[in-house]
mmCIF file of C-alpha atoms and ligand atoms in Angstrom:
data_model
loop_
_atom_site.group_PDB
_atom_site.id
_atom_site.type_symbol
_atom_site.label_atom_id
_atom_site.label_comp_id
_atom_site.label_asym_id
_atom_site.label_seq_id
_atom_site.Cartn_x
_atom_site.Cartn_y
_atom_site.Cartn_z
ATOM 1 C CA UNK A 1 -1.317 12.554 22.509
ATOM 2 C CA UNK A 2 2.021 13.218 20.674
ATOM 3 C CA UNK A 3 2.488 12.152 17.281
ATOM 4 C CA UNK A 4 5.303 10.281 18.885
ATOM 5 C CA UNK A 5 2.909 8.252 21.039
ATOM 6 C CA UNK A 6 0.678 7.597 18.426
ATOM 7 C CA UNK A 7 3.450 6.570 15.726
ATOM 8 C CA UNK A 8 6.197 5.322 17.797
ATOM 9 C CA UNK A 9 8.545 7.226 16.089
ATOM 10 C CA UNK A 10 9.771 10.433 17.242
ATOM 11 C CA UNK A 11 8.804 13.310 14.949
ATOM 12 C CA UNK A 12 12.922 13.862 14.422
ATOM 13 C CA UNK A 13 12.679 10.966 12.926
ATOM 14 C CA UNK A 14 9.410 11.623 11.095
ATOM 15 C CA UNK A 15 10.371 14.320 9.567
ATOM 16 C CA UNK A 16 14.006 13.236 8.325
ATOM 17 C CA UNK A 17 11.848 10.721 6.866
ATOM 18 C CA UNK A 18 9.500 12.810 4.941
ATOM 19 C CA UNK A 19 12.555 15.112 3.418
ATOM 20 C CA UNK A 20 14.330 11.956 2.736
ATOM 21 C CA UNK A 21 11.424 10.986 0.802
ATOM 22 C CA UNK A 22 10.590 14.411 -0.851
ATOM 23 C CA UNK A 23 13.849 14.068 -2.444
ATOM 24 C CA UNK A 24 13.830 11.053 -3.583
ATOM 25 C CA UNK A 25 9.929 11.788 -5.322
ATOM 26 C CA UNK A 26 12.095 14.482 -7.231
ATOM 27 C CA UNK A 27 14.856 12.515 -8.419
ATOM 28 C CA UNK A 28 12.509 9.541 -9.310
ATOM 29 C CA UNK A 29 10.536 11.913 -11.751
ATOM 30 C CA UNK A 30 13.734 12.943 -13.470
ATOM 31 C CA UNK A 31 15.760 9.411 -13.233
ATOM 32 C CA UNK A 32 13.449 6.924 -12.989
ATOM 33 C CA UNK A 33 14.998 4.202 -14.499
ATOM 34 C CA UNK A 34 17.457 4.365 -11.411
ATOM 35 C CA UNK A 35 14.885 3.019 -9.378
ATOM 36 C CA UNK A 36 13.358 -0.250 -8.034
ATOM 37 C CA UNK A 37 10.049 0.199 -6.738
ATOM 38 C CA UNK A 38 8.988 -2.492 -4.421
ATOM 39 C CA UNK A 39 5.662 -2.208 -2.211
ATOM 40 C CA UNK A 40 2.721 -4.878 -1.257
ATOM 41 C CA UNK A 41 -0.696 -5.178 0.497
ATOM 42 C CA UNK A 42 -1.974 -8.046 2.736
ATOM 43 C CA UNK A 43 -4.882 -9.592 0.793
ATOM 44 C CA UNK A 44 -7.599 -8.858 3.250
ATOM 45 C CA UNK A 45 -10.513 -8.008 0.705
ATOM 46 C CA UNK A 46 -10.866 -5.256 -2.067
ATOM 47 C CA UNK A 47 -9.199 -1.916 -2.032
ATOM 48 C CA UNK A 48 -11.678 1.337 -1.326
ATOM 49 C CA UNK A 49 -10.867 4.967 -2.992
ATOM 50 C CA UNK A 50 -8.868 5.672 0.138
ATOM 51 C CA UNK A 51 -6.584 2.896 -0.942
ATOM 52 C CA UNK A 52 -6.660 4.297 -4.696
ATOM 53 C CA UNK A 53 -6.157 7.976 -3.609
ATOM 54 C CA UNK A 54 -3.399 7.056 -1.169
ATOM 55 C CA UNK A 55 -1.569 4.600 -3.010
ATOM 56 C CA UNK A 56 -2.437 3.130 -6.147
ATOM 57 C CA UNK A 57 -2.918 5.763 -7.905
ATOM 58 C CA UNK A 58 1.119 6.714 -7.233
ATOM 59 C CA UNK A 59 2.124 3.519 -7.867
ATOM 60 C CA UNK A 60 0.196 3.850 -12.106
ATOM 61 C CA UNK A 61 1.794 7.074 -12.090
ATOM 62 C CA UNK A 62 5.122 5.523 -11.503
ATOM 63 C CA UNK A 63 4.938 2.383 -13.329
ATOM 64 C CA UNK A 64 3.882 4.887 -16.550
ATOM 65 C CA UNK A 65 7.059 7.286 -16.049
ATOM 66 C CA UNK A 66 8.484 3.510 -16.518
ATOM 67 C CA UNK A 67 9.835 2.775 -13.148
ATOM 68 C CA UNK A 68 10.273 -0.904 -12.606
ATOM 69 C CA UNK A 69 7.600 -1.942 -10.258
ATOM 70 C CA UNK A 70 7.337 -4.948 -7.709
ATOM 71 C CA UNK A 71 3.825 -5.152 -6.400
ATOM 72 C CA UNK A 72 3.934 -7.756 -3.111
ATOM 73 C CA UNK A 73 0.822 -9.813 -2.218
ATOM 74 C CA UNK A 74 1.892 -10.836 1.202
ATOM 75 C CA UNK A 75 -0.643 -13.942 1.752
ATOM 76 C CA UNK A 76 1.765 -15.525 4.042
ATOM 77 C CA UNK A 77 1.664 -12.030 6.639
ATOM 78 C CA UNK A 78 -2.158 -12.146 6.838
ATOM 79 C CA UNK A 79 -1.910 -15.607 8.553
ATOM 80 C CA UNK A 80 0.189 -13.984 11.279
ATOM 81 C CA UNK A 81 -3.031 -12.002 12.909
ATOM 82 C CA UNK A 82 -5.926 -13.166 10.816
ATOM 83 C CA UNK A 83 -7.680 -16.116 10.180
ATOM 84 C CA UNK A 84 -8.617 -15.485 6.382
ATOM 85 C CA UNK A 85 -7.100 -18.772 4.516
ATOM 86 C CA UNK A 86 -10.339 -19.928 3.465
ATOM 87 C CA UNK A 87 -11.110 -16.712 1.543
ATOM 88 C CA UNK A 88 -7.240 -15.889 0.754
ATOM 89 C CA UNK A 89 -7.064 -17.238 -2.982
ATOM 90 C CA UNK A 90 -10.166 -15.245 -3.491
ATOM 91 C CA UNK A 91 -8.855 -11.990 -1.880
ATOM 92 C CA UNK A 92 -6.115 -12.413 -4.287
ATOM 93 C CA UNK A 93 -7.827 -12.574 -6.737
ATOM 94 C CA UNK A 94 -9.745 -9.780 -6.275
ATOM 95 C CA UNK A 95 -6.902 -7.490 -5.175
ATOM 96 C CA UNK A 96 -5.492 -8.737 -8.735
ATOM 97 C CA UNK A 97 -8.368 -7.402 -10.382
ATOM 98 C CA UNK A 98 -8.373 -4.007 -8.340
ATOM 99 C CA UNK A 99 -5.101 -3.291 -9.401
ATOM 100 C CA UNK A 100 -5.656 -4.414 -13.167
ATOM 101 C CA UNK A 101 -8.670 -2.274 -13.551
ATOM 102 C CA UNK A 102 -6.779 0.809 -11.473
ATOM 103 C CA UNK A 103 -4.389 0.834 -14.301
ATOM 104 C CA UNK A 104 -1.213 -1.136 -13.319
ATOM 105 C CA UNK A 105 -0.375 -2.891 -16.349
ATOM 106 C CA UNK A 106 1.659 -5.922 -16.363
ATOM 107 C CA UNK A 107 1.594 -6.461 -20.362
ATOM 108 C CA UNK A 108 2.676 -3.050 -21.126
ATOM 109 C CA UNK A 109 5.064 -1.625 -18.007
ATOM 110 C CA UNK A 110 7.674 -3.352 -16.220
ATOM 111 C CA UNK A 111 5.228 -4.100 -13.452
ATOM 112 C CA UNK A 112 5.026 -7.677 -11.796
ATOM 113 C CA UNK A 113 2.221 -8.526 -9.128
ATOM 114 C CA UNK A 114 2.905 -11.581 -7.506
ATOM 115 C CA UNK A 115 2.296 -13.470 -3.951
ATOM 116 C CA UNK A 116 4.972 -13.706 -2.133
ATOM 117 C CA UNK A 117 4.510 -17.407 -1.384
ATOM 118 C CA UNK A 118 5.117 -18.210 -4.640
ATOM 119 C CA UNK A 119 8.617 -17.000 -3.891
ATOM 120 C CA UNK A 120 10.404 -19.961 -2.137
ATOM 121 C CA UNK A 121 13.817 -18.077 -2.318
ATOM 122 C CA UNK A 122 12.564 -15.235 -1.016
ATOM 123 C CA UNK A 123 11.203 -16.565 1.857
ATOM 124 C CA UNK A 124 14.259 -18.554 2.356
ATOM 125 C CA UNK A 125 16.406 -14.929 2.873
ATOM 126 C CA UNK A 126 14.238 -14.285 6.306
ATOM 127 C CA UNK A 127 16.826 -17.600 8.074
ATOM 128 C CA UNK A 128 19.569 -15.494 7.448
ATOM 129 C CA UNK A 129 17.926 -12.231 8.347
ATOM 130 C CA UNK A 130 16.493 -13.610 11.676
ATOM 131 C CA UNK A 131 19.968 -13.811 13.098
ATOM 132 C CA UNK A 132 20.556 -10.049 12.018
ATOM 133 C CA UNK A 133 18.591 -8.897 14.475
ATOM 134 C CA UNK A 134 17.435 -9.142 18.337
ATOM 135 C CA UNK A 135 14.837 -10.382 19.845
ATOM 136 C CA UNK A 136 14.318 -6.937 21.698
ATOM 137 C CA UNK A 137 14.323 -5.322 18.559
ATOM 138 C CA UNK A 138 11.688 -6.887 17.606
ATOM 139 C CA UNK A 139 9.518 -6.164 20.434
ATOM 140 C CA UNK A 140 10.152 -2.705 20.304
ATOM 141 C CA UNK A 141 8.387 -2.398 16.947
ATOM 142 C CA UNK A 142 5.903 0.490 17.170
ATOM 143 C CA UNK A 143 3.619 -1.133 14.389
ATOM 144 C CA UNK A 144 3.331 -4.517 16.163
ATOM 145 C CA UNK A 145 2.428 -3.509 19.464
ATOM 146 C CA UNK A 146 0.072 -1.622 17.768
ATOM 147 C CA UNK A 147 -1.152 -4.199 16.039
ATOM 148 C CA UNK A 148 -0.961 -6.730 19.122
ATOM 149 C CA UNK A 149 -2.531 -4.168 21.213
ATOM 150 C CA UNK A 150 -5.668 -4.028 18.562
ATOM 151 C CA UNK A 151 -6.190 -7.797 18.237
ATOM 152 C CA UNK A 152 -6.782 -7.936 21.688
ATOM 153 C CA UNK A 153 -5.492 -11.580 21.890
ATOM 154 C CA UNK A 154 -3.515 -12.642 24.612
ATOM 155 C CA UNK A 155 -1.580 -15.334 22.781
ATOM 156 C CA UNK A 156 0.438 -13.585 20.203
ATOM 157 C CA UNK A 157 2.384 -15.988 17.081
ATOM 158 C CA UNK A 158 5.756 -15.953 16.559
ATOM 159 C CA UNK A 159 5.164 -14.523 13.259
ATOM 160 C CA UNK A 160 3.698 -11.379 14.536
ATOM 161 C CA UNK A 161 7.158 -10.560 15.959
ATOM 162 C CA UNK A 162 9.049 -11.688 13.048
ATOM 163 C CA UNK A 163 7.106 -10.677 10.157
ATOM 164 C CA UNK A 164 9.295 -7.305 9.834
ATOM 165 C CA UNK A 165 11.907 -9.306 8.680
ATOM 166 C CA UNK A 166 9.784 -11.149 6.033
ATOM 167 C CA UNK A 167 8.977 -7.761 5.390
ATOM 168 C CA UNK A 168 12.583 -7.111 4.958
ATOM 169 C CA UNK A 169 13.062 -9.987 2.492
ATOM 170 C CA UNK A 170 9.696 -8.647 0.452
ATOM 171 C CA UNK A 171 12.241 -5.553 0.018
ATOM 172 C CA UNK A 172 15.282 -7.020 -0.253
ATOM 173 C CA UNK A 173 14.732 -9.822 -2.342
ATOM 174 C CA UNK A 174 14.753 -7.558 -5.429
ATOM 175 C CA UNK A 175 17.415 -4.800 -4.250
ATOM 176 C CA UNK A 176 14.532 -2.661 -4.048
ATOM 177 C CA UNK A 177 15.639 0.911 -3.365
ATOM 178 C CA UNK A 178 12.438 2.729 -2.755
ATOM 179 C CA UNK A 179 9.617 1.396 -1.116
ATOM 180 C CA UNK A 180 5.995 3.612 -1.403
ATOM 181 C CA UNK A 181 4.141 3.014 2.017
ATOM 182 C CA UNK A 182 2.197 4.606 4.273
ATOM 183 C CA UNK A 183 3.769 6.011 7.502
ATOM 184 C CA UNK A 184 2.670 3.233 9.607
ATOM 185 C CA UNK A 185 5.308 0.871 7.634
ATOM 186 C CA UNK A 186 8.239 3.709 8.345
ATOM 187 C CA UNK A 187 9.514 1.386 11.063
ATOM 188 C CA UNK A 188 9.462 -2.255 8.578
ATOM 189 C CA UNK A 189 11.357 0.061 6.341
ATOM 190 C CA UNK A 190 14.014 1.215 9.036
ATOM 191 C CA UNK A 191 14.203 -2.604 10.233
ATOM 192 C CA UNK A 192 15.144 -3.257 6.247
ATOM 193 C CA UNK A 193 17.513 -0.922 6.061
ATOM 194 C CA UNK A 194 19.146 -1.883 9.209
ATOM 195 C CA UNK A 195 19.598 -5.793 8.221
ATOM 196 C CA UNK A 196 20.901 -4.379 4.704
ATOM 197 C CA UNK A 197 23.142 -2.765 6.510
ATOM 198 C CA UNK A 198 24.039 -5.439 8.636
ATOM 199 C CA UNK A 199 23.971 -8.305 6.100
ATOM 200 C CA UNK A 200 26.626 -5.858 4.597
ATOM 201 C CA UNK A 201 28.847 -5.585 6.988
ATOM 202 C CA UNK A 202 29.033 -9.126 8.671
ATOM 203 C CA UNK A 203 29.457 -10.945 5.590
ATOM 204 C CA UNK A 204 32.253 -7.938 3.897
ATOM 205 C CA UNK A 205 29.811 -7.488 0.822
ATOM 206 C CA UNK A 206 27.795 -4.758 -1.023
ATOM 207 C CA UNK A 207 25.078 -6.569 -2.110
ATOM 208 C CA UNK A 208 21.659 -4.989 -0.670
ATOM 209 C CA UNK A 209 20.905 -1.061 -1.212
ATOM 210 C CA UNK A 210 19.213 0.545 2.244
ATOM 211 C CA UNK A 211 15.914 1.380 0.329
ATOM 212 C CA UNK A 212 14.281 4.294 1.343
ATOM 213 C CA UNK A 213 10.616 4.944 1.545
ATOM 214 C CA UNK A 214 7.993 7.055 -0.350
ATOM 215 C CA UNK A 215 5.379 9.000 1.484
ATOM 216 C CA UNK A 216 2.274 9.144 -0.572
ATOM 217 C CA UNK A 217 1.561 13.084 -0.623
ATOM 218 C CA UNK A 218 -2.220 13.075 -1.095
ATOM 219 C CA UNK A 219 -4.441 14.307 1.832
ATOM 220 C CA UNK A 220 -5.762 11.540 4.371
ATOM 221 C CA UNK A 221 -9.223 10.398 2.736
ATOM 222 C CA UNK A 222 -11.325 9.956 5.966
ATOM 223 C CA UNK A 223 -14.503 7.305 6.087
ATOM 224 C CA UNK A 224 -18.359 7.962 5.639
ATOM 225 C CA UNK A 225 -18.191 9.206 9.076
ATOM 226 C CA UNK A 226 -15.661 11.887 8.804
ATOM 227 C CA UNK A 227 -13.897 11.262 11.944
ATOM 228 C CA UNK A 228 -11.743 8.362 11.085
ATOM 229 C CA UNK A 229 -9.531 6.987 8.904
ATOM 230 C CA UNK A 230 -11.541 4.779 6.021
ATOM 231 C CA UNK A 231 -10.618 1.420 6.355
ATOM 232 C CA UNK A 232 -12.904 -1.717 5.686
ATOM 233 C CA UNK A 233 -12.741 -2.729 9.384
ATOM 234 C CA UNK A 234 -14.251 0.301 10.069
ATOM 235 C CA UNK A 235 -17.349 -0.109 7.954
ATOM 236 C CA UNK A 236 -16.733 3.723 6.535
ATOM 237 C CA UNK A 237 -15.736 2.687 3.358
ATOM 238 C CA UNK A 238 -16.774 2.603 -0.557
ATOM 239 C CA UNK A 239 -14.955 0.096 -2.242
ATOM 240 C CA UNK A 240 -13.383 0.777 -5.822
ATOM 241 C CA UNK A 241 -15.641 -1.591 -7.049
ATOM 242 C CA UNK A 242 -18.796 -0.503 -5.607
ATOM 243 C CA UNK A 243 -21.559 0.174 -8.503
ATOM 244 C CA UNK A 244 -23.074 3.492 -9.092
ATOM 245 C CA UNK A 245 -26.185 2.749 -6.801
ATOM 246 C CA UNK A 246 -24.245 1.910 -4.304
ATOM 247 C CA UNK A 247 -21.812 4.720 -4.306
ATOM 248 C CA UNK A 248 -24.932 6.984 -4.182
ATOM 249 C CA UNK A 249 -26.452 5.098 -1.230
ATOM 250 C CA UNK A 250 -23.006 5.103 0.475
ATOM 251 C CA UNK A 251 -22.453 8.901 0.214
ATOM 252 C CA UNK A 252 -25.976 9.209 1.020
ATOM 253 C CA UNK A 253 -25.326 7.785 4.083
ATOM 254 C CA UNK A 254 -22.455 9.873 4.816
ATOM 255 C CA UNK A 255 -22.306 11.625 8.186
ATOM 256 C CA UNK A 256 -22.459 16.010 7.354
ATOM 257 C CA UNK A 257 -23.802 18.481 9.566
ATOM 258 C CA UNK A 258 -26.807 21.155 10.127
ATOM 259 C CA UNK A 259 -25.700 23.931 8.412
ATOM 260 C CA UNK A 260 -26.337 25.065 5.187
ATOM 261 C CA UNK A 261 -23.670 27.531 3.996
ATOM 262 C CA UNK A 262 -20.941 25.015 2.339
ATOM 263 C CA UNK A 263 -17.128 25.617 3.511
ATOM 264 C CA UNK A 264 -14.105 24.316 3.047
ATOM 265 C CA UNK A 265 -13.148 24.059 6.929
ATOM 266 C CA UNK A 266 -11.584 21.249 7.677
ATOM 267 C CA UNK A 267 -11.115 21.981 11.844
ATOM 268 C CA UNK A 268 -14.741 22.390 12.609
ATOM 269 C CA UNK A 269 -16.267 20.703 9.673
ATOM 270 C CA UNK A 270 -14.323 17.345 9.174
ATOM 271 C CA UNK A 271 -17.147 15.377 7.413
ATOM 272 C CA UNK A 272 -18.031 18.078 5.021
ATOM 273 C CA UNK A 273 -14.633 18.721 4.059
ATOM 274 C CA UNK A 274 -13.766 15.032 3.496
ATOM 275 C CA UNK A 275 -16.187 14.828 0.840
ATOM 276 C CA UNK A 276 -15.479 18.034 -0.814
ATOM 277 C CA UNK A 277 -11.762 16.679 -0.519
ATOM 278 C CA UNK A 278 -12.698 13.433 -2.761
ATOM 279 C CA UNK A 279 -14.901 15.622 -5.136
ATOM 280 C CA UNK A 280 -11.754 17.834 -5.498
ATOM 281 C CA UNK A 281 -9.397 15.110 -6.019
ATOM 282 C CA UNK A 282 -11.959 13.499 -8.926
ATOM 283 C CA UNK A 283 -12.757 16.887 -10.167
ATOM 284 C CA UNK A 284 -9.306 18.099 -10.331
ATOM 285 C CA UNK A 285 -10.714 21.474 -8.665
ATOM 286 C CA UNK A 286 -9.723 22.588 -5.458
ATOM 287 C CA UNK A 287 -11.629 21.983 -2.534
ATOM 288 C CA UNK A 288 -12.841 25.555 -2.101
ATOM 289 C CA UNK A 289 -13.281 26.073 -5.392
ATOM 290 C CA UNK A 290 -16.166 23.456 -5.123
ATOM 291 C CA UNK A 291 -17.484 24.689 -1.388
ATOM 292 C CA UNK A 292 -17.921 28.280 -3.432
ATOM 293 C CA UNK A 293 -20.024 26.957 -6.306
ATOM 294 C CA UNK A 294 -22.399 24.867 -3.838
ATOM 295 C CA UNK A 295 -22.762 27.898 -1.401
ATOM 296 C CA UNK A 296 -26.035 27.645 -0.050
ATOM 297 C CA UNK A 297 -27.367 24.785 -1.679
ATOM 298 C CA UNK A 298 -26.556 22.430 1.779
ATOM 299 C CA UNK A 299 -25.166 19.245 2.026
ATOM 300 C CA UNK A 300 -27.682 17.973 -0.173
ATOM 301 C CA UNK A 301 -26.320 19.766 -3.276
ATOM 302 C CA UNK A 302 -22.479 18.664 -1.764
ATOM 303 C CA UNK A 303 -23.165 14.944 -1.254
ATOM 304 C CA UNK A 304 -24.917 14.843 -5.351
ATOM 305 C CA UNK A 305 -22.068 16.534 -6.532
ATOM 306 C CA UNK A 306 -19.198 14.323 -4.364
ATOM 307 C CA UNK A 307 -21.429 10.886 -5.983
ATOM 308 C CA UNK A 308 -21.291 11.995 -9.024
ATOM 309 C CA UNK A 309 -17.979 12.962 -9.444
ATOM 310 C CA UNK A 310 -17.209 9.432 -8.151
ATOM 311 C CA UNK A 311 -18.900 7.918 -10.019
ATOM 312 C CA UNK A 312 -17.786 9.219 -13.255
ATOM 313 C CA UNK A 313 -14.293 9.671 -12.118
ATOM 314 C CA UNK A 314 -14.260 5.726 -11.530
ATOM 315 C CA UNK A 315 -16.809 4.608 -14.732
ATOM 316 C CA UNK A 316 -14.024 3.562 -16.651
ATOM 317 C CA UNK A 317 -12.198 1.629 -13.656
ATOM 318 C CA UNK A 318 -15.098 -0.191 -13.007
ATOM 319 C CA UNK A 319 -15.800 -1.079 -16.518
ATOM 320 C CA UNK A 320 -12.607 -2.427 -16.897
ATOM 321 C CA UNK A 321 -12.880 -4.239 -13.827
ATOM 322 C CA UNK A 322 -16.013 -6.062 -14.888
ATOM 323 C CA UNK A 323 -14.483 -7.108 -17.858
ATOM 324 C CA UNK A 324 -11.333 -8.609 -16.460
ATOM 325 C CA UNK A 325 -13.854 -10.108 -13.999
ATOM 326 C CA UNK A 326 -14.966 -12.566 -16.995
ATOM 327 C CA UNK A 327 -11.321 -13.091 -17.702
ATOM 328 C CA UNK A 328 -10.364 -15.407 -14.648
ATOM 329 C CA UNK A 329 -7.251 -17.292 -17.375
ATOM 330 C CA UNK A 330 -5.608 -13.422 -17.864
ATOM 331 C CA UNK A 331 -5.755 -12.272 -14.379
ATOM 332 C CA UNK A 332 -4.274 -15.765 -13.529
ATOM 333 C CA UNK A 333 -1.581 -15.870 -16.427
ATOM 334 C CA UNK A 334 -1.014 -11.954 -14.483
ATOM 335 C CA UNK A 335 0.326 -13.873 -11.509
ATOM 336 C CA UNK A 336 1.703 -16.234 -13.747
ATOM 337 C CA UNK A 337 4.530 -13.945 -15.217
ATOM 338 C CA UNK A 338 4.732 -11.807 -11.822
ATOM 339 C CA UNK A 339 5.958 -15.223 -10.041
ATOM 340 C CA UNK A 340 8.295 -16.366 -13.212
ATOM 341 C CA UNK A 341 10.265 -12.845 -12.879
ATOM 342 C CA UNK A 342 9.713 -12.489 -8.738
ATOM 343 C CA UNK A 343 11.780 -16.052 -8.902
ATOM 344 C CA UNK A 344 14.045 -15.288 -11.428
ATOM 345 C CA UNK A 345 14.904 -12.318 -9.609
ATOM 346 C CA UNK A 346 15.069 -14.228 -6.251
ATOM 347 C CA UNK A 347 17.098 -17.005 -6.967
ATOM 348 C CA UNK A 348 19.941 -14.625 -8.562
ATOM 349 C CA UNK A 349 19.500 -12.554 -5.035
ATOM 350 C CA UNK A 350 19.880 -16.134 -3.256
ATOM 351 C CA UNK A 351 23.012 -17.345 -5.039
ATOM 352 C CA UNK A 352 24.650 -14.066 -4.238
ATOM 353 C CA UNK A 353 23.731 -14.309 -0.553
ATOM 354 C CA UNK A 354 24.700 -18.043 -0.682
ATOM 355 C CA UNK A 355 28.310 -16.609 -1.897
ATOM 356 C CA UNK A 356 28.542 -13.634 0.855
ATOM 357 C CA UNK A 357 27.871 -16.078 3.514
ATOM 358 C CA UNK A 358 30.084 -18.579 2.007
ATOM 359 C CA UNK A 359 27.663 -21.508 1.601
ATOM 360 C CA UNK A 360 28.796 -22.170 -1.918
ATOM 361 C CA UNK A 361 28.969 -26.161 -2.590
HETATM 362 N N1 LIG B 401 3.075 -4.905 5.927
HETATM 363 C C1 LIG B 401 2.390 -4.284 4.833
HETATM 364 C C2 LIG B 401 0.980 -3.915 5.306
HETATM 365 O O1 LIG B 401 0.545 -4.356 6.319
HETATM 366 C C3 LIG B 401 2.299 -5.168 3.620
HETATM 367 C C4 LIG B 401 3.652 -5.522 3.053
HETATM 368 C C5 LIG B 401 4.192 -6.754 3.039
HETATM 369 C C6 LIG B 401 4.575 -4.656 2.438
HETATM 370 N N2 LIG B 401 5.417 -6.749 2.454
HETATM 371 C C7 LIG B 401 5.699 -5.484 2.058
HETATM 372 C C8 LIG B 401 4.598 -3.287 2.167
HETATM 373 C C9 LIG B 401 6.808 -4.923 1.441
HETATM 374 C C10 LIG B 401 5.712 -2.749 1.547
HETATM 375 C C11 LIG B 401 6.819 -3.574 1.191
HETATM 376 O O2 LIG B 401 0.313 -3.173 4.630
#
């Protein structure tokens, strides 16, 4: 398989988008008060160290070099191809406390975490951006029929098709002009730039930037079983919040293979070099460096030193995360503020929209 067949986007494409992005990570280091970050999770349980590695731990870094931060819970998506709304306020809750104890900091940074249903004028931009775009459009979405194709449902929601263009709002809502996802979103992001564009033009205004996204740069953190991606569906996960037993059970568990000579290979020795990849990134040594000093000791000698580097790498995190756990009025008065300046913000987008399009009373 292509990367094209497996992305749906054509490497061209890929790679403007990675050198688009590259630049961008430059110039946000040295101007970053030019910049709107905006990104967001669905609340589908807690986050695992592949979610810290790959993500959150760019978006602290950010939020301390004092970029202006949106972080998006997008409750209302997860009801278009899951059926989670008994658990959801928990799983917001939860993915509140995640990103408290990973260091985003509400009271100290211009960060503001907030669920996006909470938002009523932001979700009242996706009428006006539905009739941006066309219907085939939106079936052509690589992500979706991804995503359709995996539920394996044969009656798809409307809101499958159309949440792109919520996604869209998410963005636009705060003139967001970089966007930190994964490359599976690269698509949502090109939709958002494209109804920018078009909002632009139809209604003879220059009100929405075309936002551009981030690549996260750190190496893909593969699951227990060292052929796949870790994801909580995939039971191959440790979660951020796991305690130190469990971690060791977990890595324990982890799939390695027979022989005894440690190497940093990652071609014919995936699962062995995913976990000296997550010792390296909590050790701050490189990979080999680590494959060198366990030498001949086996996978034994690998998988002690991978827990414990976890585990002390994420003491602190959890700590914290156990104490905010007691704290349910802070983690709520969190949300709190994150709503009060998500709406300010939206309603001053919404009465400049309501202006472009001429709907002024
Ligand atoms: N669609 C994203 C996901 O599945 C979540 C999301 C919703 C998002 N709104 C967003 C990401 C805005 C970035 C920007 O993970």
């Amino acid at each position: 398989m292509t990367e094209e067949d497996i992305n749906g986007i054509s490497n061209s494409s890929f790679d403007k988008a990675v050198q688009k992005s590259k630049l961008l990570e430059m110039d946000l280091y040295k101007n970053p008060t030019k910049y709107r970050v905006l990104t967001g999770d669905r609340p589908t349980g807690n986050l695992h160290i592949g979610h810290y590695f790959g993500s959150i731990l760019n978006r602290v870094k950010l939020q301390n070099i004092g970029v202006e931060t949106y972080i998006l819970i997008a409750d209302y998506q997860v009801l278009t191809d899951r059926d989670v709304f008994k658990d959801i306020s928990k799983f917001v809750f939860e993915l509140t406390l995640d990103y408290l104890a990973c260091g985003l900091d509400p009271k100290e940074h211009k960060t503001y975490i907030f669920p996006h249903s909470h938002i009523p004028e932001l979700n009242q931009l996706l009428v006006p951006f539905l009739s941006l775009v066309s219907l085939s459009e939106l079936n052509k979405n690589p992500t979706v029929k991804e995503e359709i194709s995996a539920s394996g449902k044969e009656i798809i929601n409307a809101g499958m098709y159309t949440y792109p263009v919520h996604q869209a709002a998410d963005i636009l809502f705060c003139k967001s002009n970089v966007v930190p996802v994964g490359k599976d979103q690269l698509p949502h992001i090109e939709l958002t730039r494209t109804i920018a564009k078009r909002f632009n033009t139809k209604f003879n205004t220059n009100l929405f930037p075309e936002p551009i996204g981030l690549l996260s740069e750190s190496p893909m953190i593969l699951g227990l079983d060292g052929n796949q991606k870790m994801s909580k569906s995939r039971n191959n996960s440790i979660m951020i919040k796991a305690t130190e037993d469990e971690t060791y059970k977990l890595i324990k568990s982890a799939k390695t293979d027979s022989e005894r000579h440690i190497i940093f290979d990652p071609v014919n020795r995936p699962e062995v070099a995913n976990l000296l990849r997550l010792s390296s990134l909590c050790l701050g040594k490189s990979p080999e460096e680590i494959a060198t000093e366990i030498g001949d000791l086996g996978s034994g000698k690998l998988k002690q030193i991978t827990a414990d580097a976890l585990n002390s790498y994420f003491k602190e995190i959890r700590e914290r995360r156990i104490q905010l756990e007691m704290d349910k009025s802070y983690v709520r008065s969190i949300l709190q503020d994150g709503i009060k300046m998500a709406r300010q913000t939206a309603t001053e987008t919404l009465s400049e929209v309501r202006e472009a399009m001429n709907m002024m009373i």
